[in-house]
mmCIF file with all atom_site columns, C-alpha atoms in Angstrom:
data_model
loop_
_atom_site.group_PDB
_atom_site.id
_atom_site.type_symbol
_atom_site.label_atom_id
_atom_site.label_alt_id
_atom_site.label_comp_id
_atom_site.label_asym_id
_atom_site.label_entity_id
_atom_site.label_seq_id
_atom_site.pdbx_PDB_ins_code
_atom_site.Cartn_x
_atom_site.Cartn_y
_atom_site.Cartn_z
_atom_site.occupancy
_atom_site.B_iso_or_equiv
_atom_site.pdbx_formal_charge
_atom_site.auth_seq_id
_atom_site.auth_comp_id
_atom_site.auth_asym_id
_atom_site.auth_atom_id
_atom_site.pdbx_PDB_model_num
ATOM 1   C CA . ALA P 1 1   ? -19.927 2.479   -25.896 1.00 55.00 ? 1   ALA P CA 1
ATOM 2   C CA . PHE P 1 2   ? -18.796 -0.998  -27.099 1.00 59.00 ? 2   PHE P CA 1
ATOM 3   C CA . THR P 1 3   ? -15.163 -0.222  -26.245 1.00 74.00 ? 3   THR P CA 1
ATOM 4   C CA . LEU P 1 4   ? -16.111 0.770   -22.694 1.00 73.00 ? 4   LEU P CA 1
ATOM 5   C CA . PHE P 1 5   ? -18.253 -2.386  -22.312 1.00 73.00 ? 5   PHE P CA 1
ATOM 6   C CA . PHE P 1 6   ? -15.363 -4.567  -23.536 1.00 80.00 ? 6   PHE P CA 1
ATOM 7   C CA . PHE P 1 7   ? -12.934 -2.800  -21.213 1.00 80.00 ? 7   PHE P CA 1
ATOM 8   C CA . HIS P 1 8   ? -15.165 -3.411  -18.188 1.00 84.00 ? 8   HIS P CA 1
ATOM 9   C CA . ARG P 1 9   ? -15.651 -7.019  -19.238 1.00 88.00 ? 9   ARG P CA 1
ATOM 10  C CA . VAL P 1 10  ? -11.868 -7.534  -19.346 1.00 91.00 ? 10  VAL P CA 1
ATOM 11  C CA . ILE P 1 11  ? -11.403 -5.981  -15.922 1.00 92.00 ? 11  ILE P CA 1
ATOM 12  C CA . PHE P 1 12  ? -14.326 -7.929  -14.433 1.00 93.00 ? 12  PHE P CA 1
ATOM 13  C CA . ASP P 1 13  ? -13.055 -11.260 -15.851 1.00 93.00 ? 13  ASP P CA 1
ATOM 14  C CA . ARG P 1 14  ? -9.513  -10.569 -14.609 1.00 92.00 ? 14  ARG P CA 1
ATOM 15  C CA . CYS P 1 15  ? -10.784 -9.779  -11.100 1.00 92.00 ? 15  CYS P CA 1
ATOM 16  C CA . ARG P 1 16  ? -12.674 -13.084 -11.033 1.00 93.00 ? 16  ARG P CA 1
ATOM 17  C CA . GLN P 1 17  ? -9.761  -15.159 -12.484 1.00 94.00 ? 17  GLN P CA 1
ATOM 18  C CA . GLU P 1 18  ? -7.152  -13.669 -10.167 1.00 92.00 ? 18  GLU P CA 1
ATOM 19  C CA . LYS P 1 19  ? -9.470  -13.470 -7.135  1.00 89.00 ? 19  LYS P CA 1
ATOM 20  C CA . ARG P 1 20  ? -8.900  -9.721  -6.874  1.00 89.00 ? 20  ARG P CA 1
ATOM 21  C CA . THR P 1 21  ? -11.010 -7.019  -5.297  1.00 89.00 ? 21  THR P CA 1
ATOM 22  C CA . LEU P 1 22  ? -12.075 -4.282  -7.675  1.00 91.00 ? 22  LEU P CA 1
ATOM 23  C CA . VAL P 1 23  ? -11.821 -0.868  -6.105  1.00 90.00 ? 23  VAL P CA 1
ATOM 24  C CA . THR P 1 24  ? -13.729 1.925   -7.884  1.00 89.00 ? 24  THR P CA 1
ATOM 25  C CA . SER P 1 25  ? -15.289 5.302   -7.295  1.00 88.00 ? 25  SER P CA 1
ATOM 26  C CA . SER P 1 26  ? -18.062 4.626   -9.831  1.00 88.00 ? 26  SER P CA 1
ATOM 27  C CA . SER P 1 27  ? -21.521 4.052   -8.331  1.00 87.00 ? 27  SER P CA 1
ATOM 28  C CA . LYS P 1 28  ? -22.768 2.976   -11.751 1.00 89.00 ? 28  LYS P CA 1
ATOM 29  C CA . LEU P 1 29  ? -20.108 0.317   -12.096 1.00 89.00 ? 29  LEU P CA 1
ATOM 30  C CA . VAL P 1 30  ? -20.973 -1.464  -8.839  1.00 88.00 ? 30  VAL P CA 1
ATOM 31  C CA . VAL P 1 31  ? -24.644 -1.917  -9.786  1.00 88.00 ? 31  VAL P CA 1
ATOM 32  C CA . ARG P 1 32  ? -23.952 -3.640  -13.088 1.00 89.00 ? 32  ARG P CA 1
ATOM 33  C CA . LYS P 1 33  ? -25.160 -7.223  -13.017 1.00 88.00 ? 33  LYS P CA 1
ATOM 34  C CA . ASP P 1 34  ? -21.770 -8.536  -14.276 1.00 90.00 ? 34  ASP P CA 1
ATOM 35  C CA . CYS P 1 35  ? -19.763 -6.621  -11.667 1.00 91.00 ? 35  CYS P CA 1
ATOM 36  C CA . PRO P 1 36  ? -17.600 -9.037  -9.638  1.00 91.00 ? 36  PRO P CA 1
ATOM 37  C CA . PRO P 1 37  ? -18.714 -9.803  -6.073  1.00 86.00 ? 37  PRO P CA 1
ATOM 38  C CA . GLY P 1 38  ? -16.779 -7.981  -3.375  1.00 84.00 ? 38  GLY P CA 1
ATOM 39  C CA . THR P 1 39  ? -16.272 -4.864  -5.464  1.00 88.00 ? 39  THR P CA 1
ATOM 40  C CA . TYR P 1 40  ? -15.479 -1.948  -3.133  1.00 87.00 ? 40  TYR P CA 1
ATOM 41  C CA . ARG P 1 41  ? -16.732 1.561   -3.900  1.00 86.00 ? 41  ARG P CA 1
ATOM 42  C CA . LEU P 1 42  ? -14.711 4.486   -2.634  1.00 84.00 ? 42  LEU P CA 1
ATOM 43  C CA . ASP P 1 43  ? -16.187 7.828   -1.646  1.00 77.00 ? 43  ASP P CA 1
ATOM 44  C CA . THR P 1 44  ? -13.668 10.209  -3.189  1.00 78.00 ? 44  THR P CA 1
ATOM 45  C CA . LYS P 1 45  ? -15.197 13.489  -1.961  1.00 78.00 ? 45  LYS P CA 1
ATOM 46  C CA . ALA P 1 46  ? -12.517 13.969  0.670   1.00 69.00 ? 46  ALA P CA 1
ATOM 47  C CA . LEU P 1 47  ? -9.035  12.661  1.364   1.00 65.00 ? 47  LEU P CA 1
ATOM 48  C CA . SER P 1 48  ? -10.090 11.418  4.805   1.00 72.00 ? 48  SER P CA 1
ATOM 49  C CA . ASN P 1 49  ? -12.773 9.297   3.085   1.00 77.00 ? 49  ASN P CA 1
ATOM 50  C CA . LEU P 1 50  ? -10.098 7.658   0.947   1.00 84.00 ? 50  LEU P CA 1
ATOM 51  C CA . GLU P 1 51  ? -7.842  7.002   3.956   1.00 87.00 ? 51  GLU P CA 1
ATOM 52  C CA . LEU P 1 52  ? -10.771 5.637   6.007   1.00 87.00 ? 52  LEU P CA 1
ATOM 53  C CA . SER P 1 53  ? -11.726 3.442   3.047   1.00 86.00 ? 53  SER P CA 1
ATOM 54  C CA . PHE P 1 54  ? -8.219  2.102   2.778   1.00 89.00 ? 54  PHE P CA 1
ATOM 55  C CA . VAL P 1 55  ? -8.220  1.033   6.425   1.00 91.00 ? 55  VAL P CA 1
ATOM 56  C CA . HIS P 1 56  ? -11.758 -0.364  6.137   1.00 87.00 ? 56  HIS P CA 1
ATOM 57  C CA . LEU P 1 57  ? -10.777 -2.370  3.047   1.00 88.00 ? 57  LEU P CA 1
ATOM 58  C CA . LEU P 1 58  ? -7.821  -3.915  4.867   1.00 91.00 ? 58  LEU P CA 1
ATOM 59  C CA . LEU P 1 59  ? -10.025 -4.805  7.865   1.00 89.00 ? 59  LEU P CA 1
ATOM 60  C CA . CYS P 1 60  ? -12.726 -6.267  5.613   1.00 84.00 ? 60  CYS P CA 1
ATOM 61  C CA . HIS P 1 61  ? -10.286 -8.606  3.918   1.00 85.00 ? 61  HIS P CA 1
ATOM 62  C CA . GLY P 1 62  ? -8.547  -9.649  7.105   1.00 88.00 ? 62  GLY P CA 1
ATOM 63  C CA . VAL P 1 63  ? -5.180  -8.310  5.966   1.00 92.00 ? 63  VAL P CA 1
ATOM 64  C CA . THR P 1 64  ? -2.254  -8.464  8.371   1.00 96.00 ? 64  THR P CA 1
ATOM 65  C CA . LEU P 1 65  ? 0.255   -5.734  7.526   1.00 96.00 ? 65  LEU P CA 1
ATOM 66  C CA . ASP P 1 66  ? 3.942   -6.706  7.292   1.00 96.00 ? 66  ASP P CA 1
ATOM 67  C CA . PRO P 1 67  ? 5.969   -3.458  7.407   1.00 95.00 ? 67  PRO P CA 1
ATOM 68  C CA . LYS P 1 68  ? 9.162   -5.241  6.334   1.00 92.00 ? 68  LYS P CA 1
ATOM 69  C CA . ARG P 1 69  ? 7.455   -5.824  2.953   1.00 92.00 ? 69  ARG P CA 1
ATOM 70  C CA . PHE P 1 70  ? 6.590   -2.084  2.519   1.00 93.00 ? 70  PHE P CA 1
ATOM 71  C CA . LEU P 1 71  ? 8.591   -0.264  -0.167  1.00 91.00 ? 71  LEU P CA 1
ATOM 72  C CA . SER P 1 72  ? 10.050  -3.598  -1.346  1.00 92.00 ? 72  SER P CA 1
ATOM 73  C CA . ILE P 1 73  ? 8.489   -3.892  -4.768  1.00 94.00 ? 73  ILE P CA 1
ATOM 74  C CA . CYS P 1 74  ? 9.937   -2.237  -7.911  1.00 94.00 ? 74  CYS P CA 1
ATOM 75  C CA . VAL P 1 75  ? 7.781   0.554   -9.345  1.00 92.00 ? 75  VAL P CA 1
ATOM 76  C CA . VAL P 1 76  ? 9.043   -0.308  -12.842 1.00 94.00 ? 76  VAL P CA 1
ATOM 77  C CA . CYS P 1 77  ? 8.411   -4.065  -13.068 1.00 95.00 ? 77  CYS P CA 1
ATOM 78  C CA . ASN P 1 78  ? 6.929   -5.238  -9.754  1.00 93.00 ? 78  ASN P CA 1
ATOM 79  C CA . GLY P 1 79  ? 10.041  -7.289  -9.044  1.00 96.00 ? 79  GLY P CA 1
ATOM 80  C CA . GLU P 1 80  ? 11.586  -7.787  -5.567  1.00 95.00 ? 80  GLU P CA 1
ATOM 81  C CA . ILE P 1 81  ? 13.964  -5.165  -4.312  1.00 94.00 ? 81  ILE P CA 1
ATOM 82  C CA . ASP P 1 82  ? 17.052  -6.254  -2.371  1.00 94.00 ? 82  ASP P CA 1
ATOM 83  C CA . ARG P 1 83  ? 19.705  -4.306  -0.433  1.00 91.00 ? 83  ARG P CA 1
ATOM 84  C CA . VAL P 1 84  ? 23.036  -3.780  -2.207  1.00 94.00 ? 84  VAL P CA 1
ATOM 85  C CA . GLU P 1 85  ? 26.219  -4.019  -0.123  1.00 92.00 ? 85  GLU P CA 1
ATOM 86  C CA . ASP P 1 86  ? 28.908  -4.166  -2.837  1.00 93.00 ? 86  ASP P CA 1
ATOM 87  C CA . LYS P 1 87  ? 30.615  -0.724  -3.291  1.00 90.00 ? 87  LYS P CA 1
ATOM 88  C CA . ARG P 1 88  ? 31.166  -1.258  -7.057  1.00 93.00 ? 88  ARG P CA 1
ATOM 89  C CA . THR P 1 89  ? 27.525  -2.168  -7.642  1.00 93.00 ? 89  THR P CA 1
ATOM 90  C CA . ILE P 1 90  ? 26.433  0.886   -5.668  1.00 90.00 ? 90  ILE P CA 1
ATOM 91  C CA . GLU P 1 91  ? 28.655  3.111   -7.830  1.00 89.00 ? 91  GLU P CA 1
ATOM 92  C CA . THR P 1 92  ? 27.269  1.499   -10.946 1.00 93.00 ? 92  THR P CA 1
ATOM 93  C CA . ILE P 1 93  ? 23.669  2.089   -9.728  1.00 92.00 ? 93  ILE P CA 1
ATOM 94  C CA . PHE P 1 94  ? 24.445  5.742   -8.997  1.00 89.00 ? 94  PHE P CA 1
ATOM 95  C CA . ALA P 1 95  ? 26.079  6.178   -12.414 1.00 90.00 ? 95  ALA P CA 1
ATOM 96  C CA . THR P 1 96  ? 23.358  4.343   -14.319 1.00 91.00 ? 96  THR P CA 1
ATOM 97  C CA . HIS P 1 97  ? 20.543  6.290   -12.702 1.00 87.00 ? 97  HIS P CA 1
ATOM 98  C CA . LYS P 1 98  ? 22.370  9.657   -12.801 1.00 84.00 ? 98  LYS P CA 1
ATOM 99  C CA . ALA P 1 99  ? 22.419  10.176  -9.049  1.00 82.00 ? 99  ALA P CA 1
ATOM 100 C CA . PRO P 1 100 ? 23.801  13.526  -7.855  1.00 77.00 ? 100 PRO P CA 1
ATOM 101 C CA . GLU P 1 101 ? 27.558  13.247  -7.349  1.00 76.00 ? 101 GLU P CA 1
ATOM 102 C CA . THR P 1 102 ? 27.160  14.457  -3.782  1.00 72.00 ? 102 THR P CA 1
ATOM 103 C CA . LEU P 1 103 ? 25.582  11.051  -2.950  1.00 71.00 ? 103 LEU P CA 1
ATOM 104 C CA . ASN P 1 104 ? 28.619  9.006   -3.929  1.00 63.00 ? 104 ASN P CA 1
ATOM 105 C CA . GLY P 1 105 ? 30.533  9.675   -0.727  1.00 62.00 ? 105 GLY P CA 1
ATOM 106 C CA . GLN P 1 106 ? 27.573  9.255   1.615   1.00 72.00 ? 106 GLN P CA 1
ATOM 107 C CA . ASN P 1 107 ? 26.800  6.156   3.568   1.00 74.00 ? 107 ASN P CA 1
ATOM 108 C CA . LEU P 1 108 ? 23.359  5.473   2.059   1.00 81.00 ? 108 LEU P CA 1
ATOM 109 C CA . GLU P 1 109 ? 21.279  2.298   2.022   1.00 85.00 ? 109 GLU P CA 1
ATOM 110 C CA . VAL P 1 110 ? 21.131  1.332   -1.632  1.00 90.00 ? 110 VAL P CA 1
ATOM 111 C CA . PHE P 1 111 ? 18.679  -1.178  -3.141  1.00 93.00 ? 111 PHE P CA 1
ATOM 112 C CA . GLN P 1 112 ? 18.182  -2.739  -6.564  1.00 95.00 ? 112 GLN P CA 1
ATOM 113 C CA . CYS P 1 113 ? 15.418  -4.610  -8.340  1.00 96.00 ? 113 CYS P CA 1
ATOM 114 C CA . CYS P 1 114 ? 16.288  -8.253  -8.909  1.00 96.00 ? 114 CYS P CA 1
ATOM 115 C CA . ASN P 1 115 ? 14.571  -8.225  -12.295 1.00 97.00 ? 115 ASN P CA 1
ATOM 116 C CA . CYS P 1 116 ? 15.079  -4.964  -14.113 1.00 96.00 ? 116 CYS P CA 1
ATOM 117 C CA . LYS P 1 117 ? 18.048  -3.679  -12.044 1.00 94.00 ? 117 LYS P CA 1
ATOM 118 C CA . GLN P 1 118 ? 16.325  -0.346  -11.216 1.00 94.00 ? 118 GLN P CA 1
ATOM 119 C CA . GLY P 1 119 ? 18.278  1.317   -8.426  1.00 93.00 ? 119 GLY P CA 1
ATOM 120 C CA . TYR P 1 120 ? 16.827  2.844   -5.247  1.00 91.00 ? 120 TYR P CA 1
ATOM 121 C CA . TRP P 1 121 ? 18.320  4.704   -2.299  1.00 87.00 ? 121 TRP P CA 1
ATOM 122 C CA . TYR P 1 122 ? 16.871  6.616   0.591   1.00 82.00 ? 122 TYR P CA 1
ATOM 123 C CA . ASP P 1 123 ? 17.612  10.291  0.786   1.00 78.00 ? 123 ASP P CA 1
ATOM 124 C CA . GLU P 1 124 ? 16.545  12.237  3.903   1.00 78.00 ? 124 GLU P CA 1
ATOM 125 C CA . ARG P 1 125 ? 16.016  15.524  2.017   1.00 78.00 ? 125 ARG P CA 1
ATOM 126 C CA . PRO P 1 126 ? 12.307  16.372  2.271   1.00 83.00 ? 126 PRO P CA 1
ATOM 127 C CA . THR P 1 127 ? 12.182  17.127  -1.472  1.00 84.00 ? 127 THR P CA 1
ATOM 128 C CA . SER P 1 128 ? 13.457  13.729  -2.484  1.00 82.00 ? 128 SER P CA 1
ATOM 129 C CA . SER P 1 129 ? 10.929  11.269  -3.888  1.00 85.00 ? 129 SER P CA 1
ATOM 130 C CA . ALA P 1 130 ? 12.135  8.549   -1.486  1.00 85.00 ? 130 ALA P CA 1
ATOM 131 C CA . SER P 1 131 ? 11.537  10.798  1.495   1.00 87.00 ? 131 SER P CA 1
ATOM 132 C CA . ARG P 1 132 ? 8.076   11.747  0.274   1.00 91.00 ? 132 ARG P CA 1
ATOM 133 C CA . VAL P 1 133 ? 7.156   8.106   -0.325  1.00 92.00 ? 133 VAL P CA 1
ATOM 134 C CA . LYS P 1 134 ? 8.389   7.040   3.134   1.00 91.00 ? 134 LYS P CA 1
ATOM 135 C CA . ASN P 1 135 ? 6.475   9.888   4.779   1.00 93.00 ? 135 ASN P CA 1
ATOM 136 C CA . GLN P 1 136 ? 3.268   8.879   3.034   1.00 94.00 ? 136 GLN P CA 1
ATOM 137 C CA . ALA P 1 137 ? 3.778   5.177   3.945   1.00 94.00 ? 137 ALA P CA 1
ATOM 138 C CA . THR P 1 138 ? 4.380   6.274   7.533   1.00 95.00 ? 138 THR P CA 1
ATOM 139 C CA . LYS P 1 139 ? 1.118   8.266   7.571   1.00 95.00 ? 139 LYS P CA 1
ATOM 140 C CA . LEU P 1 140 ? -0.867  5.351   6.131   1.00 95.00 ? 140 LEU P CA 1
ATOM 141 C CA . LEU P 1 141 ? 0.727   2.856   8.546   1.00 96.00 ? 141 LEU P CA 1
ATOM 142 C CA . THR P 1 142 ? -0.196  5.168   11.493  1.00 95.00 ? 142 THR P CA 1
ATOM 143 C CA . LEU P 1 143 ? -3.818  5.372   10.260  1.00 93.00 ? 143 LEU P CA 1
ATOM 144 C CA . CYS P 1 144 ? -3.900  1.558   10.022  1.00 94.00 ? 144 CYS P CA 1
ATOM 145 C CA . ILE P 1 145 ? -2.592  1.262   13.592  1.00 94.00 ? 145 ILE P CA 1
ATOM 146 C CA . ARG P 1 146 ? -5.307  3.692   14.756  1.00 91.00 ? 146 ARG P CA 1
ATOM 147 C CA . GLY P 1 147 ? -7.889  1.612   12.859  1.00 90.00 ? 147 GLY P CA 1
ATOM 148 C CA . GLY P 1 148 ? -6.788  -1.630  14.445  1.00 90.00 ? 148 GLY P CA 1
ATOM 149 C CA . VAL P 1 149 ? -5.460  -3.366  11.339  1.00 93.00 ? 149 VAL P CA 1
ATOM 150 C CA . PRO P 1 150 ? -3.441  -6.443  12.541  1.00 94.00 ? 150 PRO P CA 1
ATOM 151 C CA . MET P 1 151 ? 0.285   -6.132  12.086  1.00 94.00 ? 151 MET P CA 1
ATOM 152 C CA . ALA P 1 152 ? 3.421   -8.261  12.100  1.00 95.00 ? 152 ALA P CA 1
ATOM 153 C CA . LYS P 1 153 ? 5.846   -7.554  14.954  1.00 93.00 ? 153 LYS P CA 1
ATOM 154 C CA . ASP P 1 154 ? 8.870   -6.618  12.775  1.00 94.00 ? 154 ASP P CA 1
ATOM 155 C CA . MET P 1 155 ? 8.435   -2.928  11.928  1.00 93.00 ? 155 MET P CA 1
ATOM 156 C CA . ALA P 1 156 ? 11.721  -2.935  9.850   1.00 90.00 ? 156 ALA P CA 1
ATOM 157 C CA . LEU P 1 157 ? 12.124  0.485   8.187   1.00 88.00 ? 157 LEU P CA 1
ATOM 158 C CA . PHE P 1 158 ? 9.337   1.821   10.380  1.00 94.00 ? 158 PHE P CA 1
ATOM 159 C CA . ASP P 1 159 ? 10.738  0.793   13.755  1.00 93.00 ? 159 ASP P CA 1
ATOM 160 C CA . PHE P 1 160 ? 10.628  4.448   14.894  1.00 94.00 ? 160 PHE P CA 1
ATOM 161 C CA . ILE P 1 161 ? 6.829   4.127   15.097  1.00 96.00 ? 161 ILE P CA 1
ATOM 162 C CA . ASP P 1 162 ? 5.505   3.175   18.524  1.00 95.00 ? 162 ASP P CA 1
ATOM 163 C CA . ALA P 1 163 ? 2.319   1.293   17.675  1.00 93.00 ? 163 ALA P CA 1
ATOM 164 C CA . GLU P 1 164 ? 1.305   0.823   21.311  1.00 92.00 ? 164 GLU P CA 1
ATOM 165 C CA . GLN P 1 165 ? 1.638   4.550   21.975  1.00 93.00 ? 165 GLN P CA 1
ATOM 166 C CA . ILE P 1 166 ? -0.471  5.398   18.952  1.00 92.00 ? 166 ILE P CA 1
ATOM 167 C CA . LYS P 1 167 ? -3.213  3.041   20.124  1.00 87.00 ? 167 LYS P CA 1
ATOM 168 C CA . LYS P 1 168 ? -3.140  4.574   23.649  1.00 87.00 ? 168 LYS P CA 1
ATOM 169 C CA . GLU P 1 169 ? -3.280  8.137   22.355  1.00 88.00 ? 169 GLU P CA 1
ATOM 170 C CA . SER P 1 170 ? -6.137  7.522   19.906  1.00 80.00 ? 170 SER P CA 1
ATOM 171 C CA . ASP P 1 171 ? -9.329  9.320   20.810  1.00 78.00 ? 171 ASP P CA 1
ATOM 172 C CA . PRO P 1 172 ? -12.090 6.764   21.500  1.00 74.00 ? 172 PRO P CA 1
ATOM 173 C CA . ASP P 1 173 ? -14.315 8.729   19.125  1.00 77.00 ? 173 ASP P CA 1
ATOM 174 C CA . ASP P 1 174 ? -11.664 8.696   16.356  1.00 78.00 ? 174 ASP P CA 1
ATOM 175 C CA . GLU P 1 175 ? -13.336 7.536   13.117  1.00 81.00 ? 175 GLU P CA 1
ATOM 176 C CA . PHE P 1 176 ? -10.454 5.196   12.384  1.00 76.00 ? 176 PHE P CA 1
ATOM 177 C CA . ARG P 1 177 ? -10.588 3.598   15.840  1.00 73.00 ? 177 ARG P CA 1
ATOM 178 C CA . SER P 1 178 ? -14.366 3.204   15.476  1.00 71.00 ? 178 SER P CA 1
ATOM 179 C CA . LEU P 1 179 ? -13.749 0.849   12.520  1.00 71.00 ? 179 LEU P CA 1
ATOM 180 C CA . GLN P 1 180 ? -12.565 -1.757  15.031  1.00 65.00 ? 180 GLN P CA 1
ATOM 181 C CA . ASN P 1 181 ? -15.993 -1.709  16.680  1.00 62.00 ? 181 ASN P CA 1
ATOM 182 C CA . GLN P 1 182 ? -18.042 -2.102  13.496  1.00 60.00 ? 182 GLN P CA 1
ATOM 183 C CA . ARG P 1 183 ? -19.358 -5.600  13.014  1.00 49.00 ? 183 ARG P CA 1
ATOM 184 C CA . LEU P 1 184 ? -18.301 -6.921  9.657   1.00 51.00 ? 184 LEU P CA 1
ATOM 185 C CA . ASP P 1 185 ? -21.223 -9.422  9.451   1.00 48.00 ? 185 ASP P CA 1
ATOM 186 C CA . VAL P 1 186 ? -20.426 -10.623 5.926   1.00 47.00 ? 186 VAL P CA 1
ATOM 187 C CA . LEU P 1 187 ? -16.786 -11.269 6.780   1.00 47.00 ? 187 LEU P CA 1
ATOM 188 C CA . GLU P 1 188 ? -17.720 -13.139 9.963   1.00 50.00 ? 188 GLU P CA 1
ATOM 189 C CA . TRP P 1 189 ? -20.242 -15.208 7.969   1.00 49.00 ? 189 TRP P CA 1
ATOM 190 C CA . LEU P 1 190 ? -17.665 -16.073 5.333   1.00 48.00 ? 190 LEU P CA 1
ATOM 191 C CA . GLN P 1 191 ? -15.115 -17.088 7.978   1.00 49.00 ? 191 GLN P CA 1
ATOM 192 C CA . GLN P 1 192 ? -17.677 -19.488 9.474   1.00 52.00 ? 192 GLN P CA 1
ATOM 193 C CA . GLU P 1 193 ? -18.394 -21.133 6.138   1.00 49.00 ? 193 GLU P CA 1
#
């Protein structure tokens, strides 16, 4: 019990120090007197609840999405990922990360982490991890558009998405679209202060 208390204390203190929002599925955690203000509790009973909560959380915090920043952080060290143009560097990345030899001759966009040198490339095959990640990011971005989350103009890797068309086609009774109409009184109050 002491270990769990200490663990929560560390997380709570870190949230306060770094001005982070704690996201949890625990109803017991959010009622603790030392729980940081602004903690967000997720209803995890259905995937649609998680997706709706994600959009709601972005709206509550006034986040403006910037698609050119999506998929630009290293999963290994959180460093920045940059495009690699040099053919030798690309070959080294493929060799280092044991890429299939069939990729070497293809004209792929290749990226590398500036810190740890982890290599990344996008592969269109539906079974590739890059393809699955991009598909999930596309789905979440579409839900955010339906929900009215503000967005930068440059869609970058997601320029195939027609945000205006998605907004037009959204059903007025769509639960994501209805988030736009909910008054976020606390947020409005904080913005006035």
